[in-house]
Coordinates of C-alpha atoms in Angstrom, one line a residue:
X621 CA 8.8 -31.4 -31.8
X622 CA 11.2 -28.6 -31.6
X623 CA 11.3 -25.9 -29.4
X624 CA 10.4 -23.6 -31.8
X625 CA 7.6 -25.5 -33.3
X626 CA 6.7 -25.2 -29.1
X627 CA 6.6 -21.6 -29.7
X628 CA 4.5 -21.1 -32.7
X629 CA 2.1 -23.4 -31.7
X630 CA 1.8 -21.5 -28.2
X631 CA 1.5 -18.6 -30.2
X632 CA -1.2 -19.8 -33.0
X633 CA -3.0 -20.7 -29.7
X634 CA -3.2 -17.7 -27.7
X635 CA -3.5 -15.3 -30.7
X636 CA -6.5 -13.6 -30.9
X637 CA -6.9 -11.4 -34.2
X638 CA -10.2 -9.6 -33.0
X639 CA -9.2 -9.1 -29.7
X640 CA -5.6 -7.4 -30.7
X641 CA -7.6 -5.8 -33.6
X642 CA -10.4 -4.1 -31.1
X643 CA -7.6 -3.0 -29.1
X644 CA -5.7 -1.3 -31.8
X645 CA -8.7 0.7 -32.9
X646 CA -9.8 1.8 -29.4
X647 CA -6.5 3.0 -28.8
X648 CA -5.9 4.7 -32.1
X649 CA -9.3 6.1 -31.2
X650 CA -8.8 7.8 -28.3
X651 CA -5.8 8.8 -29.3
X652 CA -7.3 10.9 -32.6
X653 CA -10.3 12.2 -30.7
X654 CA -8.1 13.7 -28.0
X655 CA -5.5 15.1 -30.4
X656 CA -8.6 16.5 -32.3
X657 CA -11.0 17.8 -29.5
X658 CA -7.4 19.8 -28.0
X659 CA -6.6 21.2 -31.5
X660 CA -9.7 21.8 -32.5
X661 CA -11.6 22.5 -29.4
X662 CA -9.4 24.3 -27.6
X663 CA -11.4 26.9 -26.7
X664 CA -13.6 24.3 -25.5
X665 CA -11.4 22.9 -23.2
X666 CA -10.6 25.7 -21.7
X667 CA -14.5 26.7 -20.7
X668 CA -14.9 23.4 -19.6
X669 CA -12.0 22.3 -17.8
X670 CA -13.5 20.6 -15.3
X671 CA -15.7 18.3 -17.7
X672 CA -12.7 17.7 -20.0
X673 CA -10.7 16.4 -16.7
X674 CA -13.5 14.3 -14.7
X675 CA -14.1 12.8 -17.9
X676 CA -10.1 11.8 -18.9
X677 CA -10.2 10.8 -15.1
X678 CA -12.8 8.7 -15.3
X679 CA -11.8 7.1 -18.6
X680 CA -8.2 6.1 -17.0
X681 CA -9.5 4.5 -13.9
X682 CA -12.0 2.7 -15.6
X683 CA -8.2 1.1 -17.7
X684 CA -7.3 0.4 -14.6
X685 CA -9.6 -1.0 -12.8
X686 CA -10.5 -3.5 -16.1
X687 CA -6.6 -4.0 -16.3
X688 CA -7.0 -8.1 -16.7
X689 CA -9.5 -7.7 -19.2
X690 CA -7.9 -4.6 -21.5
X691 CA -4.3 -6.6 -20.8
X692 CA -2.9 -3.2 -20.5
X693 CA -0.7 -2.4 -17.3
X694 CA -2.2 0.2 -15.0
X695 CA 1.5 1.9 -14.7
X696 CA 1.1 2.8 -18.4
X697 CA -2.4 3.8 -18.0
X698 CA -1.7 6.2 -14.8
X699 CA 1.3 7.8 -16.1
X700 CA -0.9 8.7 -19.6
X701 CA -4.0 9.6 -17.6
X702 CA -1.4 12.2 -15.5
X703 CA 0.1 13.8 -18.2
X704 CA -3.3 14.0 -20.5
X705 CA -5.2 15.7 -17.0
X706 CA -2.4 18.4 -16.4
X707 CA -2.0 19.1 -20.3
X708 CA -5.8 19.9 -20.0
X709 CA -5.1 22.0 -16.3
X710 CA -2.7 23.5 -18.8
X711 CA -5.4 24.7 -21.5
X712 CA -7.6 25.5 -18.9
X713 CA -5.3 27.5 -16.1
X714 CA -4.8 31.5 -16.2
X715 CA -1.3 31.0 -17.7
X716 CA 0.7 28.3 -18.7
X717 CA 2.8 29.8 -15.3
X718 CA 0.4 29.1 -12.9
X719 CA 0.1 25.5 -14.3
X720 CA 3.5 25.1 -14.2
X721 CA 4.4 26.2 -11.0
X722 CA 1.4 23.9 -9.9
X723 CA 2.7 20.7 -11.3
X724 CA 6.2 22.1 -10.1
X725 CA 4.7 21.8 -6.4
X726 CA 2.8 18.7 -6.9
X727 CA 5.6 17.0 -8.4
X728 CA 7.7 17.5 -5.1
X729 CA 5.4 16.3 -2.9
X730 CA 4.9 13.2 -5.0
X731 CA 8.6 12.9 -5.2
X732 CA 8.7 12.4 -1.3
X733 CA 6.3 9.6 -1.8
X734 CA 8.4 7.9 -4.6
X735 CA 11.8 8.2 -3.2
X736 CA 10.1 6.6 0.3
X737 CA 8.8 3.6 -1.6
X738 CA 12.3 2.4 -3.7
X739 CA 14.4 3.1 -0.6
X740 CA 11.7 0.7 1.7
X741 CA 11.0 -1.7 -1.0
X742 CA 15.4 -2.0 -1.8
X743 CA 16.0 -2.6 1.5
X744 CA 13.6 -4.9 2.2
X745 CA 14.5 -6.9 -1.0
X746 CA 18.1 -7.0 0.6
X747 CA 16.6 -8.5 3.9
X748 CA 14.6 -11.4 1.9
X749 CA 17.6 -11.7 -0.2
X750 CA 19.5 -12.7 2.6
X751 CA 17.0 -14.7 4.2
X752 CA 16.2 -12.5 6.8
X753 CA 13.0 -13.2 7.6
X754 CA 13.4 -17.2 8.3
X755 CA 14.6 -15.7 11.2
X756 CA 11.2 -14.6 12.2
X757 CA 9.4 -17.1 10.4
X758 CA 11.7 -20.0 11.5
X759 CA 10.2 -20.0 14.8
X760 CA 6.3 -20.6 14.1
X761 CA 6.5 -24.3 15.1
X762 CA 3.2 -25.2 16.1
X763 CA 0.7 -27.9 14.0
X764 CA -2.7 -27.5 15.9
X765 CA -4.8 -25.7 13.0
X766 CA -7.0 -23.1 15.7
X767 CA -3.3 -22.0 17.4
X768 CA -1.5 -21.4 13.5
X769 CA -4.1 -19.3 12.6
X770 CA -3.8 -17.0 15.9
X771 CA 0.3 -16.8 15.5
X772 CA 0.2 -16.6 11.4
X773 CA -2.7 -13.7 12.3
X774 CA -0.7 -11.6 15.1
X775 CA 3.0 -12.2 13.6
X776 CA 1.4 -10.0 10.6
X777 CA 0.0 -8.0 11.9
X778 CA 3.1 -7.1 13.4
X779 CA 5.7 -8.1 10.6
X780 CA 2.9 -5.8 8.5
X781 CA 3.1 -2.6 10.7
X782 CA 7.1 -2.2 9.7
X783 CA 6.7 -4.0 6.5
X784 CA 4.6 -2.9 3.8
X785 CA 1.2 -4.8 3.3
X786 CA 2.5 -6.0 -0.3
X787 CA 6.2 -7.3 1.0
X788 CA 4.8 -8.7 4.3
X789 CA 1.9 -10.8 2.4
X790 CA 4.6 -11.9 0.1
X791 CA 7.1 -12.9 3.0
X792 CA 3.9 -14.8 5.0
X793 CA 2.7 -16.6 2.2
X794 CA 5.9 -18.3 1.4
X795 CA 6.4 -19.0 4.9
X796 CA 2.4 -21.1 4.7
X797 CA 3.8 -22.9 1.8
X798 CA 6.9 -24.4 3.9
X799 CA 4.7 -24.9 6.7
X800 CA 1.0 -26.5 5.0
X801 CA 0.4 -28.3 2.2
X802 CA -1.6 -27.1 -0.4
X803 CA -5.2 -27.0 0.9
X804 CA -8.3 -25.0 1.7
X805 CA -7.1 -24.2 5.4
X806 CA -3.7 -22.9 3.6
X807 CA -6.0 -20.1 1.5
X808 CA -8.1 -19.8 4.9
X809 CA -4.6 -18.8 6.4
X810 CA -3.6 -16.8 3.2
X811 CA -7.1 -14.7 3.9
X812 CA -5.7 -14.3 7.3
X813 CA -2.4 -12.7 5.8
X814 CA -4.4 -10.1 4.1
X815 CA -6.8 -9.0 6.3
X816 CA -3.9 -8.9 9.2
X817 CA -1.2 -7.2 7.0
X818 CA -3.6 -4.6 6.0
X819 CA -5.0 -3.8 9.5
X820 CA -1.0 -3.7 10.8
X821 CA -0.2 -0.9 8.4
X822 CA -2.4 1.2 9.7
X823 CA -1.6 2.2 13.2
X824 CA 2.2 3.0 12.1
X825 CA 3.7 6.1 9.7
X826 CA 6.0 2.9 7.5
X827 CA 3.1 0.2 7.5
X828 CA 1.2 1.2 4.2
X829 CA 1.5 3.5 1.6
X830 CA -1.6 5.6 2.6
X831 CA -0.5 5.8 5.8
X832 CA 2.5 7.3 5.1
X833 CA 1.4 9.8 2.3
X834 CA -0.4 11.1 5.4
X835 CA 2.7 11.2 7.6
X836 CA 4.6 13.1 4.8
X837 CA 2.1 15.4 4.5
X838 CA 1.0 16.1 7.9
X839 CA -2.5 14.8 8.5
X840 CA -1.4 12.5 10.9
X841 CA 1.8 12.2 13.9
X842 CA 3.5 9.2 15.0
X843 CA 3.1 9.1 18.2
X844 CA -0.8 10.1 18.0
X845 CA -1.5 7.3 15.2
X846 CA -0.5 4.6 17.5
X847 CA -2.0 5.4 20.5
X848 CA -5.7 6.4 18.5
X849 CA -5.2 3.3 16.1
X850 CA -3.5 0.4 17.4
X851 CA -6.7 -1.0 19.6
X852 CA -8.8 -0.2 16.7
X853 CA -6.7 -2.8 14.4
X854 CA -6.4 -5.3 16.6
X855 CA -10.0 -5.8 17.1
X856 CA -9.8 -5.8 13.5
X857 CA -7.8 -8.9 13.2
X858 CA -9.1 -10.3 16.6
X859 CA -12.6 -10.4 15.4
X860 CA -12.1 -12.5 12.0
X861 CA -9.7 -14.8 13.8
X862 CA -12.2 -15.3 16.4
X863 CA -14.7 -15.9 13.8
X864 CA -12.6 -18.5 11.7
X865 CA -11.8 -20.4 14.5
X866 CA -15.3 -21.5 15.2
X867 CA -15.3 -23.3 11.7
X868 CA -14.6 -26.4 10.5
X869 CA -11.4 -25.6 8.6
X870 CA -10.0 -24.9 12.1
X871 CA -11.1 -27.3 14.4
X872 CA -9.6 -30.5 12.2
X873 CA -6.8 -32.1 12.7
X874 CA -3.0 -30.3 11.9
X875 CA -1.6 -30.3 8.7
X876 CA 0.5 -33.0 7.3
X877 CA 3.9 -30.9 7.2
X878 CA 6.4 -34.3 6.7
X879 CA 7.2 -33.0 3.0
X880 CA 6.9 -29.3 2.8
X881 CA 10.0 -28.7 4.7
X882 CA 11.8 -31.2 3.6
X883 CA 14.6 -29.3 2.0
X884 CA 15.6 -25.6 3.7
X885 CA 17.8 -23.2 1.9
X886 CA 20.8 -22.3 3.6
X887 CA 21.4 -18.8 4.5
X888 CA 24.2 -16.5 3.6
X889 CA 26.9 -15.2 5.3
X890 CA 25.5 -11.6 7.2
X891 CA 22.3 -12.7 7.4
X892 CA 21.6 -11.6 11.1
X893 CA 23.3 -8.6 10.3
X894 CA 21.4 -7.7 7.6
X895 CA 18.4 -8.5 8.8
X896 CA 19.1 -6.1 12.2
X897 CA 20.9 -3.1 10.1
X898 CA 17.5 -3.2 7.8
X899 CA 14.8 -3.2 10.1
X900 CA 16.9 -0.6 12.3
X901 CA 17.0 1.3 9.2
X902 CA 13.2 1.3 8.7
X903 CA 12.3 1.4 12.3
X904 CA 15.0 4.6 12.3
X905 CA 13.1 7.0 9.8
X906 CA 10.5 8.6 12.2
X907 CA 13.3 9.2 14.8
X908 CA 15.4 10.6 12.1
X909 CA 12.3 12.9 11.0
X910 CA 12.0 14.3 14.7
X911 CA 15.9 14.7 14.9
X912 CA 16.2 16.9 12.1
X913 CA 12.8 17.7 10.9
X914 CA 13.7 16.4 7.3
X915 CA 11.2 14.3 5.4
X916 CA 10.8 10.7 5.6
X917 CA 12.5 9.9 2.8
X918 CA 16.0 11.4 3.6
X919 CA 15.7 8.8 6.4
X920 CA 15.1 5.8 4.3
X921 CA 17.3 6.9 1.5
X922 CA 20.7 7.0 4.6
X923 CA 19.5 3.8 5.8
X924 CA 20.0 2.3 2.3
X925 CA 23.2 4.1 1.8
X926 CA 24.2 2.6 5.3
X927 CA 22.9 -0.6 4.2
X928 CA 24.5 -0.7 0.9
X929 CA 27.7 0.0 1.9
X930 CA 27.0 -2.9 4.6
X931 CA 26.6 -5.4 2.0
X932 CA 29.4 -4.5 0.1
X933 CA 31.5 -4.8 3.1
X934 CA 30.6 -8.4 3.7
X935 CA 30.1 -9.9 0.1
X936 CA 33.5 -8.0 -1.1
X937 CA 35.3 -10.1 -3.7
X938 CA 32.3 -12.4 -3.8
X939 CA 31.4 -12.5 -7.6
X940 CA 29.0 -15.6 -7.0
X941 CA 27.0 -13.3 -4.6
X942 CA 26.4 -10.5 -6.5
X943 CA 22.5 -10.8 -6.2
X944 CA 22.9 -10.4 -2.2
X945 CA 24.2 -6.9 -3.2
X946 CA 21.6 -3.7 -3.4
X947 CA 22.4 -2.9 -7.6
X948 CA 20.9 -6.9 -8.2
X949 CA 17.9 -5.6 -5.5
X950 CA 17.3 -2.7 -7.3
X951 CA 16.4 -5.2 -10.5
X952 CA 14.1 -7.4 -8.5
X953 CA 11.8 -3.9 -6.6
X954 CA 8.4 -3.5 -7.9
X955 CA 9.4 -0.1 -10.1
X956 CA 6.2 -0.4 -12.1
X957 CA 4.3 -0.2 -9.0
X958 CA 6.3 3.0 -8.3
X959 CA 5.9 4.7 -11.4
X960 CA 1.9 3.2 -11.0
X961 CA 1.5 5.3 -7.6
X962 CA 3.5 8.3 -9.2
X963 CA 1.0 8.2 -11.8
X964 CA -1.7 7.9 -9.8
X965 CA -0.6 10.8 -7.3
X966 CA 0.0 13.0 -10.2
X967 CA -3.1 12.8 -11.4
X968 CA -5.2 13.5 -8.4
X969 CA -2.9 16.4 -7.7
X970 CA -3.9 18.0 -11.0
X971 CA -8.1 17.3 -10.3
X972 CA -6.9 19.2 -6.8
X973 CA -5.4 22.1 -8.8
X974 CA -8.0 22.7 -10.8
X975 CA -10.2 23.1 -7.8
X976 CA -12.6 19.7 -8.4
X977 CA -11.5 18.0 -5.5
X978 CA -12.8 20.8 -3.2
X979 CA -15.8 20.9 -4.8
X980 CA -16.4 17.2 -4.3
X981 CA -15.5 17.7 -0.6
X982 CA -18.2 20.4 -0.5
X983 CA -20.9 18.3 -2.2
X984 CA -20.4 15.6 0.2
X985 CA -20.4 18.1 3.1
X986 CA -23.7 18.8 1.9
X987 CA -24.9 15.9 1.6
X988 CA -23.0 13.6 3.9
X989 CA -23.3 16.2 7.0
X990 CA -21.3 13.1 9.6
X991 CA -17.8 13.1 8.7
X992 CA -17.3 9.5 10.5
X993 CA -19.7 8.5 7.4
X994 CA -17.7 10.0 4.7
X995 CA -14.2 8.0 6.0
X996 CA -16.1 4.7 6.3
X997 CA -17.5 4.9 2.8
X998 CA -13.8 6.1 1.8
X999 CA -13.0 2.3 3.4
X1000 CA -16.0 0.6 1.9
X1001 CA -14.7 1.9 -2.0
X1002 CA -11.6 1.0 -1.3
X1003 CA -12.8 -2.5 -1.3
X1004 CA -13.4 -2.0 -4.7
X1005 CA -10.9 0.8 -5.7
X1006 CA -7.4 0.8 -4.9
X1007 CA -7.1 2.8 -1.6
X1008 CA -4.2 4.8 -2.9
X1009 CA -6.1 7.7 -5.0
X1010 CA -8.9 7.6 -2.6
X1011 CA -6.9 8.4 0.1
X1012 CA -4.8 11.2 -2.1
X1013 CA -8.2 12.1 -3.5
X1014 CA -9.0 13.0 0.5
X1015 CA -6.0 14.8 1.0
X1016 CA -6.9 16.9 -1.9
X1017 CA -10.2 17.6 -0.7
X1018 CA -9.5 17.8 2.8
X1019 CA -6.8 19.6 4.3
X1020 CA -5.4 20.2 8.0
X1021 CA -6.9 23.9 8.2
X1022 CA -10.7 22.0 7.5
X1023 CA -9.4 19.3 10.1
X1024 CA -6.0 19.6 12.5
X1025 CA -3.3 16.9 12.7
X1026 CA -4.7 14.0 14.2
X1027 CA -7.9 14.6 14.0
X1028 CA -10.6 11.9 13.8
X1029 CA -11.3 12.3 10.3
X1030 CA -7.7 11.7 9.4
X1031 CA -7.3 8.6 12.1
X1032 CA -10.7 7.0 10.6
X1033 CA -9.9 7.8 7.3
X1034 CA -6.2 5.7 7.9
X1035 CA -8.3 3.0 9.2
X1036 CA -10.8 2.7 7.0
X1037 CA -8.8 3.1 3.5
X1038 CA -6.3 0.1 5.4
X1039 CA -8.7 -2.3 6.4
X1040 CA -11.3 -2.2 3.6
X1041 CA -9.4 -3.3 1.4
X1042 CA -9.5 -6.5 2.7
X1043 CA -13.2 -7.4 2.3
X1044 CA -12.4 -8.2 -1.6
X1045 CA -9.4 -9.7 -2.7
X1046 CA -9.1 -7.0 -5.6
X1047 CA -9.2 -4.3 -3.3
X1048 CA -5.6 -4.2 -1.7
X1049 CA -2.0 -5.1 -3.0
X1050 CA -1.9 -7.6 -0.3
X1051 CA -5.2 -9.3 -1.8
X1052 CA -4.1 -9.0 -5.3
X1053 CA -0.3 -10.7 -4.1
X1054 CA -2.1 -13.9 -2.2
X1055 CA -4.5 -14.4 -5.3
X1056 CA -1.6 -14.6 -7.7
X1057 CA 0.4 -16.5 -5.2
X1058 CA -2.1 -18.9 -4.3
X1059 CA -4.2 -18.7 -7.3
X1060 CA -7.3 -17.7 -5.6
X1061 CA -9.9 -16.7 -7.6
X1062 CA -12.5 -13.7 -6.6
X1063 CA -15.4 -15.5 -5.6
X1064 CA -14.0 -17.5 -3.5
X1065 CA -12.3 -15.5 -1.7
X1066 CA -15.9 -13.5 -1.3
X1067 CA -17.5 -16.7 0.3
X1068 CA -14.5 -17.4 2.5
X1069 CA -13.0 -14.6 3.6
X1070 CA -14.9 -11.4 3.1
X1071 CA -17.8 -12.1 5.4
X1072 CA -15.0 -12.0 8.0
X1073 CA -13.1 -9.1 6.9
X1074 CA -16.4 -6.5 7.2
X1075 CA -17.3 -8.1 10.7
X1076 CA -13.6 -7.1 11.4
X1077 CA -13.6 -3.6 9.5
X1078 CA -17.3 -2.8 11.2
X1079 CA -15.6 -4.6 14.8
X1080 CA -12.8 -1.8 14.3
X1081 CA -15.2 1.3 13.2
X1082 CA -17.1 0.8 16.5
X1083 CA -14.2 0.0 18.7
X1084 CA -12.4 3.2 17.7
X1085 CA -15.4 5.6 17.7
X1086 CA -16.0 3.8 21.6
X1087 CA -12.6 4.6 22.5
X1088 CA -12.4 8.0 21.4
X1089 CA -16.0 8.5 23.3
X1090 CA -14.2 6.8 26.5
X1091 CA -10.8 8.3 26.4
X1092 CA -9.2 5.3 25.9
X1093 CA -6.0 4.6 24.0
X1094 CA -2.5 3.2 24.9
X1095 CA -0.7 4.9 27.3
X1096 CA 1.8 7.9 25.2
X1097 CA 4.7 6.7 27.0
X1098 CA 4.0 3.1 25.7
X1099 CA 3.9 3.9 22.1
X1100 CA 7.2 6.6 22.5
X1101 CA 9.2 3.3 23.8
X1102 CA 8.1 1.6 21.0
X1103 CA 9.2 4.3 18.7
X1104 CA 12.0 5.7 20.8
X1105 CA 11.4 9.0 20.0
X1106 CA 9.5 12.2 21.0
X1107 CA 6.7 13.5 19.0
X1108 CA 8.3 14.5 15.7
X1109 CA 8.3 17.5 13.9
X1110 CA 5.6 17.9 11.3
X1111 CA 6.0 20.1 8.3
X1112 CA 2.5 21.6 7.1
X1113 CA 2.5 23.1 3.8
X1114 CA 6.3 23.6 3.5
X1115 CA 6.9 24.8 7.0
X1116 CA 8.0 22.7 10.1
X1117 CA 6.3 23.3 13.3
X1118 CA 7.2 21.9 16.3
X1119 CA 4.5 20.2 18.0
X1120 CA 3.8 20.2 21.9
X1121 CA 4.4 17.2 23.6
X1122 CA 1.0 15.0 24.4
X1123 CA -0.3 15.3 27.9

């Protein structure tokens, strides 16, 4: 058979006629009856703004969240659902002014966000492109199934509070398959990944994207972040690792490892290098915030300028290593999942311009009266819903005049939106990347791993809370040597104010 008989008999089989057919009409649907209801109803639209948005809201995360079924990407459907909900704050504003200089302001704050993500995910693609992280991963050695899940757990959860959850997952499940065969301890170890990448991004500004949308904007400091959040996530991890090595998975005998490392790629030239200059460059954006109170971003994007002109330096005249270079890492980033977050953010920006978000915030003070209960349902959605707009959905409803820098709303609400991700494997990118990777499917994740991730995520809640009641935290001196730095300057609302130094 030829290859292109291959083809059209691939095609015959996977075409679906109804299904294609019922997704052309529900598009050209929707599409009509919002082209009609704005020209027709425009009057409409603009009495009931607030309908006409919650309802186009909840119509675009329902896309998303039913993504695998609809087959449509959620970057498409966020980036329609943004520009449908501020053509309605249009309709619906005083002027066509005021909803331009709205989504004028929104769209620089979001920018911040953007610009942070392609220069930390390009550099980081550098780094793996030059097999950077076999310099870390190299040195896991041990067999003995109990003592590989403590080590894959902690060097995570450390790798995950520089890295972001999604890269570090990636980065630790390649390393399980060079170092166990494919078997159920290997997922068991995969869950680990997850639940420990997530928990490391919260106690640092660079670990997840939710924690840094707080940085950017203020909510939360450096310095005050690790000291309130770092015991909290380690009893997070702790507690599940302490959990899965009472069963049976981890008390066997070590994994036969004779053929999965039988072949070992060789790494480029500048590889230690690389790997130094890129994690210096990450680990450099909070003291390059406090230096010149500049956003985040303006740090990441000179440490991939620095970086660039690194690895053009060492690969010059190299045309057979042209994908070690940052143009060929700028092809391999995960753009859609930029443009998904800057579709996201957009939208929740134009729910908190039209004033919605602060209702919500004052139905739930009225009816959720203890704030620690509003961030840990925040964290028990975000199992479900991607963590992201809830926690820009917060900042909307929320802001640091209702509750200060540092606060413990802000600290629970990092915490919580991290780490509850991890109790379904659909609720973080690091779940979604390990059940693609692995090809884990949902429920069993659910019977394996998410019993363990709530004890952890409750584990965390209480040790926190007990902490804050007892004064306890690590030392500020400790968690400025980490960072080398002072405490930064934090801009709120456009302005930069210097903070005081923490007793």
């Amino acid at each position: 058979m030829s290859s292109i008989d291959f083809e059209a008999c691939n095609f015959e089989a996977n075409y679906k006629p109804k299904t294609y057919l019922l997704k052309a009409i529900a598009i050209f649907a929707a599409a009509a009856t919002g082209t009609v209801a704005v020209a027709i109803n425009h009057s409409w639209v603009a009495a009931n703004q607030d309908v006409a948005m919650a309802l186009l809201f909840g119509i675009g995360y329902a896309g998303i969240i039913f993504e695998e079924s609809l087959a449509f990407n959620k970057s498409g459907v966020g980036l329609i659902m943004a520009v449908c909900l501020w053509t309605v704050r249009s309709i619906g504003a005083p002027s066509t002014d005021i909803a331009v200089a709205e989504l004028q302001h929104a769209s620089a704050e979001v920018s911040e966000i953007v610009f942070f993500l392609l220069g930390a995910m390009t550099i980081v693609e550098v780094v793996d492109s030059h097999l950077g992280f076999n310099l870390v991963t190299d040195s896991i050695t041990t067999q003995k199934p109990r003592t590989l899940l403590w080590v894959v757990g902690f060097v995570t959860f450390f790798l995950g509070s520089i890295l972001d959850n999604l890269t570090c997952t990636i980065v630790m499940v390649s390393l399980l398959r060079k170092l166990v065969p494919p078997s159920d301890f290997r997922k068991i170890l995969g869950g680990v990944v997850v639940i420990a990448a997530n928990a490391g991004g919260t106690w640092t500004p660079i670990g997840d994207v939710t924690t840094t949308m707080l940085w950017i904007h203020g909510q939360i400091s450096t310095v005050e972040t690790m000291k309130g959040l770092f015991i909290p996530a380690v009893v997070s991890v702790a507690v599940p690792l302490a959990l899965l090595s009472l069963t049976s998975e981890a008390s066997g005998d070590g994994p036969d490892t004779s053929n999965v490392m039988a072949s070992k790629q060789m790494a480029p030239r500048g590889q230690l290098i690389v790997f130094f200059v890129g994690f210096g460059a990450l680990i450099f954006v909070p003291v390059f915030k406090s230096l010149t109170g500049l956003p985040p971003y303006m740090g990441m994007l000179l440490g991939l300028g620095v970086l660039w002109m690194l690895t053009d330096t060492i690969h010059c005249g190299e045309s057979q290593r042209q994908r070690l270079k940052v143009p060929q890492a700028l092809s391999r980033i995960d753009t859609q999942g930029a443009l998904f977050f800057l579709g996201i953010l957009l939208s929740v920006s134009s729910l908190e311009a039209a004033g919605i978000l602060r209702e919500l915030a004052n139905y739930l003070d009225a009816h959720i009266p203890n704030i620690e209960l509003t961030a840990i349902s925040i964290g028990i959605v975000s199992a479900i819903i991607d963590n992201v707009p809830l926690v820009a959905a917060a900042m909307g409803m929320y802001d640091v005049a209702s509750f200060p820098q540092d606060s413990e709303f802000w600290q629970l609400v990092v915490y919580c939106a991290g780490t509850g991700g991890s109790m379904l494997v659909i609720g973080s990118a690091a779940g979604v990347a390990f059940m693609g990777m692995e090809k884990v499917d949902f429920f069993w994740y659910f019977r394996k791993v998410s019993g363990f991730a709530f004890a952890g995520y409750a584990a965390g809640i209480a040790a926190y809370l007990a902490a804050q009641n007892l004064h306890i935290s690590i030392p500020t001196t400790v968690a400025q040597i980490v960072i080398c730095l002072p405490q930064p300057v934090t801009r709120f609302n456009g302005r930069r104010r210097k903070q005081e130094p923490a007793q």
